[in-house]
Short mmCIF file of N, CA and C in Angstrom, two decimals:
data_model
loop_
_atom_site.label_atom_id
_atom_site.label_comp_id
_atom_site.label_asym_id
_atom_site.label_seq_id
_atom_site.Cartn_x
_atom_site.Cartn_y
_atom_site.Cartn_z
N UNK A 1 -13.49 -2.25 7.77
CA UNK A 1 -12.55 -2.22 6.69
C UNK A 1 -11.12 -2.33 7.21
N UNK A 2 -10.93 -1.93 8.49
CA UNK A 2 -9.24 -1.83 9.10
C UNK A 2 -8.74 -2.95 8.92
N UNK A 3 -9.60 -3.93 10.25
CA UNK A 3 -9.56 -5.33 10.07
C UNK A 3 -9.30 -6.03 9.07
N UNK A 4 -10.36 -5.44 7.85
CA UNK A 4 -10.16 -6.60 6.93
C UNK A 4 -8.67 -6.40 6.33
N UNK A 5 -8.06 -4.99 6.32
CA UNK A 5 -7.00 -4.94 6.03
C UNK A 5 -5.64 -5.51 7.32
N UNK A 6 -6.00 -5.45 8.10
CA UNK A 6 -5.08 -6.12 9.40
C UNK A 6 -5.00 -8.09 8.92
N UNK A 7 -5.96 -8.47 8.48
CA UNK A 7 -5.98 -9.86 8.16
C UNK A 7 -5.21 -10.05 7.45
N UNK A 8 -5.34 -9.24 6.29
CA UNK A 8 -4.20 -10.01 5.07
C UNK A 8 -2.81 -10.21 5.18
N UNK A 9 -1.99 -9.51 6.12
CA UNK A 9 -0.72 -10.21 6.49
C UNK A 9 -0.38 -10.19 7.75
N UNK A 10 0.64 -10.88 8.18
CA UNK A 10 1.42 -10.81 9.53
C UNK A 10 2.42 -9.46 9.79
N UNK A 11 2.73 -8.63 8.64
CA UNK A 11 3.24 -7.54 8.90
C UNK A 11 2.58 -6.36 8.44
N UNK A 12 3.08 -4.97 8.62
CA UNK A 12 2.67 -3.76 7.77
C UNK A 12 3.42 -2.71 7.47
N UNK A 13 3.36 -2.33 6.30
CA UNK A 13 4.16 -1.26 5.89
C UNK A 13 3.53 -0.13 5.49
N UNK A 14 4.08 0.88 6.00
CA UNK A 14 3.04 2.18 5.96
C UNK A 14 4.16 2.88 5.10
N UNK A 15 3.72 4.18 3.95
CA UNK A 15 4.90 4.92 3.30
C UNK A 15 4.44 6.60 4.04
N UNK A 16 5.42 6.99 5.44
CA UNK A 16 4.98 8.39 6.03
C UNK A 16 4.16 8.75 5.38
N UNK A 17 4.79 9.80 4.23
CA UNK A 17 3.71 10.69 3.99
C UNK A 17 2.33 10.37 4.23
N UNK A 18 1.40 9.60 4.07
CA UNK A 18 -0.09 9.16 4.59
C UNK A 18 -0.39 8.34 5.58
N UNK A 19 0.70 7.51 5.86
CA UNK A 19 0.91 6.11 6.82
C UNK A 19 1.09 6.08 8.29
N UNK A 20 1.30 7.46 8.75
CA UNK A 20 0.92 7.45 10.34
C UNK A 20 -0.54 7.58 10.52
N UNK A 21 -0.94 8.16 10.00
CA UNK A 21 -2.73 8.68 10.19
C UNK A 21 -3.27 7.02 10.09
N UNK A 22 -2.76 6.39 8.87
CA UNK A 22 -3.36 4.89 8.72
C UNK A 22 -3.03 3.93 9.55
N UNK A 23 -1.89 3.94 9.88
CA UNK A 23 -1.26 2.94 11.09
C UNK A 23 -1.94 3.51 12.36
N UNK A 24 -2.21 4.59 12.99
CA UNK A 24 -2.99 4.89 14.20
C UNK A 24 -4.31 4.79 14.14
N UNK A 25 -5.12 4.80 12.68
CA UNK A 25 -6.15 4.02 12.58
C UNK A 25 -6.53 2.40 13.00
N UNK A 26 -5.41 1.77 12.43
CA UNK A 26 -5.48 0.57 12.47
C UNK A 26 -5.21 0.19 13.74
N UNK A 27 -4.28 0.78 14.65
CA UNK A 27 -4.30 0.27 16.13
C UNK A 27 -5.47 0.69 16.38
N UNK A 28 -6.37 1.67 16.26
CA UNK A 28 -7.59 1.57 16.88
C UNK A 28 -8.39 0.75 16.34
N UNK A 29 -8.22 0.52 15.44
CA UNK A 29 -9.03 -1.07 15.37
C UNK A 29 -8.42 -2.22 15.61
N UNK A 30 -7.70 -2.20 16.41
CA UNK A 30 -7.29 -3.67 17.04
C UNK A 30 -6.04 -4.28 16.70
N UNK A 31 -5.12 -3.90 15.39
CA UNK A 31 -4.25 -4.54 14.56
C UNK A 31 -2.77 -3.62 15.24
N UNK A 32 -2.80 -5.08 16.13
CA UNK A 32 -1.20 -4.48 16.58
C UNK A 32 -0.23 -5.29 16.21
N UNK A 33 0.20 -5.71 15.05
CA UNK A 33 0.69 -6.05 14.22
C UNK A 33 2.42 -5.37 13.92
N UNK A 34 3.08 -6.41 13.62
CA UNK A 34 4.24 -5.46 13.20
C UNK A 34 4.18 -4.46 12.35
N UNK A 35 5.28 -3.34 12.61
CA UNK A 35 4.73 -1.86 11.68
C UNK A 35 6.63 -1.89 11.20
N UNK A 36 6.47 -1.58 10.01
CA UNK A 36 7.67 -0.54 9.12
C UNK A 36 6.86 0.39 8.50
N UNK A 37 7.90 1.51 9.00
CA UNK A 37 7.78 3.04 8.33
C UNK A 37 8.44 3.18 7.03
N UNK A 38 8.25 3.70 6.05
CA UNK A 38 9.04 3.93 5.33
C UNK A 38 9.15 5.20 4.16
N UNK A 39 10.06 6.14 3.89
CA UNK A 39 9.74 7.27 3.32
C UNK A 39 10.24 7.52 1.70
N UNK A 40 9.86 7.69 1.27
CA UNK A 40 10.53 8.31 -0.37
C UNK A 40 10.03 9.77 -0.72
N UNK A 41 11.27 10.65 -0.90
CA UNK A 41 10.80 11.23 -1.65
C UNK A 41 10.49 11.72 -3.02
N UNK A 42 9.60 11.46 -3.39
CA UNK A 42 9.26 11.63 -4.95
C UNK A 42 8.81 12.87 -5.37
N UNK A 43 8.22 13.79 -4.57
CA UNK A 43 7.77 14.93 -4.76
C UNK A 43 8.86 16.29 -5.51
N UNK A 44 8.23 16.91 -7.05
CA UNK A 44 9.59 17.42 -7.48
C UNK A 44 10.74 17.11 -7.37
N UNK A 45 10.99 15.89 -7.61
CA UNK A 45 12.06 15.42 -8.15
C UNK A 45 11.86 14.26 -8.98
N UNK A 46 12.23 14.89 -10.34
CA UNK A 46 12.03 14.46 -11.55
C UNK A 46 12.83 12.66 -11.97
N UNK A 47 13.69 12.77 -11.37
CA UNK A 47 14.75 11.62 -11.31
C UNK A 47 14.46 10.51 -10.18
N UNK A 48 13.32 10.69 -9.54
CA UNK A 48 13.25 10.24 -8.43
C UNK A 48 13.12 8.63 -8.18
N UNK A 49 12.55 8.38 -9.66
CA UNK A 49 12.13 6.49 -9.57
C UNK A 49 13.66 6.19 -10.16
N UNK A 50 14.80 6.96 -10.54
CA UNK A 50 16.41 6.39 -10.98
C UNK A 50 16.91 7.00 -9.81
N UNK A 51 17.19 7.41 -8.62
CA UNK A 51 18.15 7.61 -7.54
C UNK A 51 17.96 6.49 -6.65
N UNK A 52 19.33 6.09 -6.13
CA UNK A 52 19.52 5.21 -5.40
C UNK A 52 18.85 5.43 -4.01
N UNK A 53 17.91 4.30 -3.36
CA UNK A 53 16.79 4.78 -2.86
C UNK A 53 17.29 4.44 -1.27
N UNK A 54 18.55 3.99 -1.35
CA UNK A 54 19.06 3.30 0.50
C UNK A 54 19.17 4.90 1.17
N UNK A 55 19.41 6.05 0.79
CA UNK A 55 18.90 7.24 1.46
C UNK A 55 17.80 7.10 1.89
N UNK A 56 17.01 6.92 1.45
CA UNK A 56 15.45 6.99 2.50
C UNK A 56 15.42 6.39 3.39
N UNK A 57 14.21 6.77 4.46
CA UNK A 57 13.85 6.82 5.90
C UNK A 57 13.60 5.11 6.01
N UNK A 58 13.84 4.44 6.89
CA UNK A 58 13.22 3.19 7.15
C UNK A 58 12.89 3.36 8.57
N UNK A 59 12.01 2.54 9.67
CA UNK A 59 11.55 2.53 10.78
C UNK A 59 10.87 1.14 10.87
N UNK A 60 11.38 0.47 12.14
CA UNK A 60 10.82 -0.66 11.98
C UNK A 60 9.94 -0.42 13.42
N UNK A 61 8.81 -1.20 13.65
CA UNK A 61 8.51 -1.57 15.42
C UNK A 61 7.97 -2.85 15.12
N UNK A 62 8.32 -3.64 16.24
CA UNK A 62 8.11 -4.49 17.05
C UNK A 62 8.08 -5.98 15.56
N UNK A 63 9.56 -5.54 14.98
CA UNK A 63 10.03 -6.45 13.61
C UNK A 63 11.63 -6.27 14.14
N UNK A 64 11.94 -7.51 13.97
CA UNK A 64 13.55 -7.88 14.45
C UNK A 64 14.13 -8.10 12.87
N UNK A 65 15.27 -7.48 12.60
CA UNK A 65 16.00 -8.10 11.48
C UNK A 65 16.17 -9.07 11.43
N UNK A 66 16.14 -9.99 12.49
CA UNK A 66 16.29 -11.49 11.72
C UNK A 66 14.74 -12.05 11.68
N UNK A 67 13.58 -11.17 12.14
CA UNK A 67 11.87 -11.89 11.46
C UNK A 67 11.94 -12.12 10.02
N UNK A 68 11.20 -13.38 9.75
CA UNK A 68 10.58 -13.02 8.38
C UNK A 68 9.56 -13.55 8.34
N UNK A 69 8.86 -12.14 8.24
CA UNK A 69 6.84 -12.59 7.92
C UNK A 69 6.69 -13.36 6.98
N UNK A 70 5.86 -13.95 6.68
CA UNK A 70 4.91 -14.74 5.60
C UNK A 70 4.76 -13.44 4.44
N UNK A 71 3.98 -12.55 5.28
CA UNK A 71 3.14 -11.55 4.52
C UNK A 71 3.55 -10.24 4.39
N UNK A 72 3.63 -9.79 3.92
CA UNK A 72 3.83 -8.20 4.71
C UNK A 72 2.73 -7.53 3.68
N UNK A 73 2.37 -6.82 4.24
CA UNK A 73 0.56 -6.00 3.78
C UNK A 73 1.45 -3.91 3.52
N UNK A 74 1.64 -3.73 2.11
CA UNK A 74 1.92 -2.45 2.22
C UNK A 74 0.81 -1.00 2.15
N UNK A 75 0.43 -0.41 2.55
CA UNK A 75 -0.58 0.61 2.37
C UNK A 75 0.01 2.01 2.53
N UNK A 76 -0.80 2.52 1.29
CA UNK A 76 -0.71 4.05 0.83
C UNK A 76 -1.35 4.55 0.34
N UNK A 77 -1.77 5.88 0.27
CA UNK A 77 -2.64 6.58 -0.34
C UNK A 77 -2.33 6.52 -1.75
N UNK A 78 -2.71 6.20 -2.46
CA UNK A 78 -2.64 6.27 -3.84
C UNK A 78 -3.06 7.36 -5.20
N UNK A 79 -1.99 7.75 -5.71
CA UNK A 79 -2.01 8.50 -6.78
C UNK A 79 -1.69 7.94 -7.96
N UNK A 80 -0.54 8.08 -8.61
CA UNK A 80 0.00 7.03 -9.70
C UNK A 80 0.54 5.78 -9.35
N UNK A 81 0.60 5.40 -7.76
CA UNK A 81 0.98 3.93 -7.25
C UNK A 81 2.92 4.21 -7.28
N UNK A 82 3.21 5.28 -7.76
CA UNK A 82 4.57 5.00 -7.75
C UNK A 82 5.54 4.48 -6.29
N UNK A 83 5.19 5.20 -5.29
CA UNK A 83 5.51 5.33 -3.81
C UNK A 83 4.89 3.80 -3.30
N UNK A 84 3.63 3.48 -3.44
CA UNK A 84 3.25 2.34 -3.28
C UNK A 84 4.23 0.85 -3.73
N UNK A 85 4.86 1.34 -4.93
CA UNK A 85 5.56 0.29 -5.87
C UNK A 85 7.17 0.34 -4.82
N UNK A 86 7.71 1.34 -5.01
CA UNK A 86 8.66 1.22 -4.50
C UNK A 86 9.11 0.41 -3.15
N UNK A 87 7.79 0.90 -2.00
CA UNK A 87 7.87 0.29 -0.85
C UNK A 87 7.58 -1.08 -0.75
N UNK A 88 6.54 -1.65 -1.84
CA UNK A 88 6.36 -2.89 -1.89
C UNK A 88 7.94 -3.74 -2.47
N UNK A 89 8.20 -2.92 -3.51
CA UNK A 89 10.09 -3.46 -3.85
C UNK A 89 11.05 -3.75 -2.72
N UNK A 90 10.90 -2.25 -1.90
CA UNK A 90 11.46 -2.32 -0.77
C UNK A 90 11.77 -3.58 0.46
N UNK A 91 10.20 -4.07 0.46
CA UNK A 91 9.59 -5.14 1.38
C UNK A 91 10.24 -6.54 0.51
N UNK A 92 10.41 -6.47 -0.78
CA UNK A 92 10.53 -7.67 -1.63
C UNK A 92 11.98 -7.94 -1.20
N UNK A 93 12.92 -7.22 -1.27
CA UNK A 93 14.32 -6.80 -1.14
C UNK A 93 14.66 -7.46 0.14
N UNK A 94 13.83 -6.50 1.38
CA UNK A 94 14.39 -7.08 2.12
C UNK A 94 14.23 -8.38 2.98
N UNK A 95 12.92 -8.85 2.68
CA UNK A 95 12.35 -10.13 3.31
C UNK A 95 11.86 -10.65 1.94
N UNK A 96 13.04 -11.10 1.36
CA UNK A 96 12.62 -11.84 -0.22
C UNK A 96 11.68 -13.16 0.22
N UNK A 97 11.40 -14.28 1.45
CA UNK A 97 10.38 -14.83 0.88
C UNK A 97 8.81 -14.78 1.51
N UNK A 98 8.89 -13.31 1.90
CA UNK A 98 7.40 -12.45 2.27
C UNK A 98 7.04 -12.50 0.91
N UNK A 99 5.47 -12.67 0.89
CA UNK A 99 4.75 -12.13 0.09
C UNK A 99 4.08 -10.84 0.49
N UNK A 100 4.16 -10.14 -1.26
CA UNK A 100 3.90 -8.53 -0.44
C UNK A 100 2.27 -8.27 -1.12
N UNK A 101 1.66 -7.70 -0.58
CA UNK A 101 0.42 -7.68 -0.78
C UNK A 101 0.11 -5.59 -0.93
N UNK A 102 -0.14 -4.75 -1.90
CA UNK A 102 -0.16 -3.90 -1.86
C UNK A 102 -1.84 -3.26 -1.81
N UNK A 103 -1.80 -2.21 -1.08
CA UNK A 103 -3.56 -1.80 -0.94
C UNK A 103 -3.17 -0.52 -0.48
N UNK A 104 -3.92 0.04 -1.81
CA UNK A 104 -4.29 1.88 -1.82
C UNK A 104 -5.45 1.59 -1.48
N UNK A 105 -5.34 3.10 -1.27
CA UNK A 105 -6.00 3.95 -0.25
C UNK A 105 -7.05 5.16 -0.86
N UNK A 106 -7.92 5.25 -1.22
CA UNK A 106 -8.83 6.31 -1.97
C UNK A 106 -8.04 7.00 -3.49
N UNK A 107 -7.99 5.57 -4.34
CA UNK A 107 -7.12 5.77 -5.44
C UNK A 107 -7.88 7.01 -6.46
N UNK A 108 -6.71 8.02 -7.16
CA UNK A 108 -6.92 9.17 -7.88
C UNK A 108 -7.23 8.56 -8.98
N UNK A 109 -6.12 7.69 -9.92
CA UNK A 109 -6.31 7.41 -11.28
C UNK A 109 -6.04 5.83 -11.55
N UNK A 110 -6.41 5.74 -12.55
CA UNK A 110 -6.74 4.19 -13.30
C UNK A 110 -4.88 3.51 -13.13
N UNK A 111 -4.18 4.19 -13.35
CA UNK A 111 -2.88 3.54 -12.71
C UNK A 111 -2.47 3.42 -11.46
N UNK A 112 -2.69 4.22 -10.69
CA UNK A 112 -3.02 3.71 -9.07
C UNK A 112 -3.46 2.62 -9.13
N UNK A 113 -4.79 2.35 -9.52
CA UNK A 113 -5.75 0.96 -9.11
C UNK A 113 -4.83 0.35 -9.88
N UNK A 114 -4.32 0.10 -10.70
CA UNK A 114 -3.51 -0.71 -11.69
C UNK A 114 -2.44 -1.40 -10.92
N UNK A 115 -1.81 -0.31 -9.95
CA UNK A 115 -0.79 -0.95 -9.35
C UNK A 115 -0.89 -1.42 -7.80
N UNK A 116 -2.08 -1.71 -7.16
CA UNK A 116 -2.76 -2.38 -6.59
C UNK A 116 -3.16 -3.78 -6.28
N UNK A 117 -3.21 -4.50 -5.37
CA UNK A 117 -3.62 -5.77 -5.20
C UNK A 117 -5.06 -5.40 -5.13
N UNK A 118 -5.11 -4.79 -3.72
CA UNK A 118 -6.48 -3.89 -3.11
C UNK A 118 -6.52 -3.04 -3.32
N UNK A 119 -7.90 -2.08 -3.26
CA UNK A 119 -7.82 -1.33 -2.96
C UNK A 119 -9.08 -0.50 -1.98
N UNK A 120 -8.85 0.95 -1.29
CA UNK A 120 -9.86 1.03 -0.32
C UNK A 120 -11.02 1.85 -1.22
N UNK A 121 -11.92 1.65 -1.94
CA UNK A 121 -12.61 2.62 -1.93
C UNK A 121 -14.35 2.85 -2.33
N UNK A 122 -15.27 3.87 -2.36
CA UNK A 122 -16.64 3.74 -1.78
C UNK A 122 -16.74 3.25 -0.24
N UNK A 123 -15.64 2.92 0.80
CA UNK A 123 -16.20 2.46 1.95
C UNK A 123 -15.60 0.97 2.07
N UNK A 124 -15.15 0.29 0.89
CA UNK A 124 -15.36 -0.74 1.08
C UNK A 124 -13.60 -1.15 0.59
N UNK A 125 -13.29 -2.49 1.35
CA UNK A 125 -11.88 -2.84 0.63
C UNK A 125 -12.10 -3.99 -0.51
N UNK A 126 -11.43 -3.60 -2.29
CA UNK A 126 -11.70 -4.31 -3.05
C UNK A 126 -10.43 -5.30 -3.66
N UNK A 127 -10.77 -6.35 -3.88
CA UNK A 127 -9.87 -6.99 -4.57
C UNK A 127 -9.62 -6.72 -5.95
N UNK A 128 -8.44 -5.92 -6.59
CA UNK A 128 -8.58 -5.27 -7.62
C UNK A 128 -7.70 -6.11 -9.08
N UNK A 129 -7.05 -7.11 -8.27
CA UNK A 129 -5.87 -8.14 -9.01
C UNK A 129 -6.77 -8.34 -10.57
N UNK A 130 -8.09 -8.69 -10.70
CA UNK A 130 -8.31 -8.79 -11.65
C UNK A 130 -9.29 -7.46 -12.42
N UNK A 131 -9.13 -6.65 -11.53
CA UNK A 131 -9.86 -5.10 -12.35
C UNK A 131 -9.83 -4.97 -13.57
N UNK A 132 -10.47 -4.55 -14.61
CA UNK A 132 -10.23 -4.10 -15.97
C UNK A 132 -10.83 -2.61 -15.81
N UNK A 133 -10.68 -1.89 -15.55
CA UNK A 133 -11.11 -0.64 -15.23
C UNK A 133 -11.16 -0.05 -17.01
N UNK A 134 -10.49 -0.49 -17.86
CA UNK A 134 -10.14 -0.11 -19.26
C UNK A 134 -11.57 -0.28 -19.92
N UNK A 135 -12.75 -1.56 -19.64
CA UNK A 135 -13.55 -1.68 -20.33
C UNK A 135 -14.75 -1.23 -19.72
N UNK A 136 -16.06 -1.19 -20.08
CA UNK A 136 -17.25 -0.44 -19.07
C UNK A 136 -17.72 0.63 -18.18
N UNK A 137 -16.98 1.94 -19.32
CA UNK A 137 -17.19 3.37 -18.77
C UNK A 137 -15.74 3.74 -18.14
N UNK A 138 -16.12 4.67 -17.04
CA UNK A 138 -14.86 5.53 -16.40
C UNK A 138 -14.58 4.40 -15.20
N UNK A 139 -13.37 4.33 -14.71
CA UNK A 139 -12.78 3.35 -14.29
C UNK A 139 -13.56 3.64 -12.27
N UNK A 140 -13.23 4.89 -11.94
CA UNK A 140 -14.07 5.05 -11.05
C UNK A 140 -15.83 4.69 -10.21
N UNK A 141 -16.60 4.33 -11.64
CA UNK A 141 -17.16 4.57 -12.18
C UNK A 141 -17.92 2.56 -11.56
N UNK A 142 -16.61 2.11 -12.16
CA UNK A 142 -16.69 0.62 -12.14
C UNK A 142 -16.33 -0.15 -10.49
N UNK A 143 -15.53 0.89 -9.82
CA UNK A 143 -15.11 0.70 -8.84
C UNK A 143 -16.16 1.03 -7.62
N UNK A 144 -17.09 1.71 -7.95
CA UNK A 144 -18.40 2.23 -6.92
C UNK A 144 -19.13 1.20 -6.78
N UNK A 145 -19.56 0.76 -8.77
CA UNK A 145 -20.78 -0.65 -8.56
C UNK A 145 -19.59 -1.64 -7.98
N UNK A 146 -18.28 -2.37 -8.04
CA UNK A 146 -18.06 -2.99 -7.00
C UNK A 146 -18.16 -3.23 -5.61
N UNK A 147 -17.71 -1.85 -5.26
CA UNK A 147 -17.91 -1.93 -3.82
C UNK A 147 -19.38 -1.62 -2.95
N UNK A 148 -20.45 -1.39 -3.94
CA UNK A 148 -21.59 -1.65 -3.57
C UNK A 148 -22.42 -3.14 -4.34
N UNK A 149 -21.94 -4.22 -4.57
CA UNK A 149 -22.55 -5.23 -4.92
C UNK A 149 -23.17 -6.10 -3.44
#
């Protein structure tokens, strides 16, 4: 599953809070790939998707300000996708003609997967761009018989 996530772009963006554990995963599977760090905090703070976000943490390795990937691949653990969204904005912003490709990580709720390209879960990495999680039971539910077909 690392791999298959190391393929989809020439770069990667990890958001701290979950993204060292995943980025030291992924070098152990082989993907030594360019890495940006990047942090938000959203936690209790209510205002947090309206504050000006150039305060937060950035970290680049082995990405030059003047690269520009094709791809850049963002991954996060996923809850409501908000943190996910931002960093993918982030990536849009600053290498406007990267395509950004977003993939949670053992998503909580039906808006997580919503705000998803991919996502990781049952074991397996899914292509979620066309999910309807809205029709055919609990959205979780729909996401298991995927990733076991």
């Amino acid at each position: 599953m690392w791999s298959q996530i190391a393929s989809l772009g020439d770069a990667h963006c990890y958001v701290l809070g979950g993204g060292l554990a995943i980025s030291l995963a992924m070098m152990e599977s082989g993907c030594l790939k360019p890495k940006i760090f990047v942090e938000f905090h959203l936690q209790n703070d209510a205002n947090a998707l309206l504050r000006n976000r150039e305060s937060d943490v950035q970290i680049n390795f082995g990405l030059r300000s003047s690269d520009q990937p094709e791809c850049i691949v963002v991954v996060d653990k996923v809850y409501s996708g908000g943190s996910l969204r931002l960093a993918a904005e982030r990536m849009s912003k600053l290498y406007p003609a990267a395509r950004v490709i977003k993939v949670g990580l053992f998503p909580k709720s039906l808006e997580g997967v919503e705000s998803c390209d991919y996502v990781v879960f049952g074991g397996a990495l899914l292509d979620v761009s066309y999910f309807d999680g809205r029709s055919g039971g609990p959205w979780h539910y729909a996401l298991w018989r995927k990733a076991n077909q």
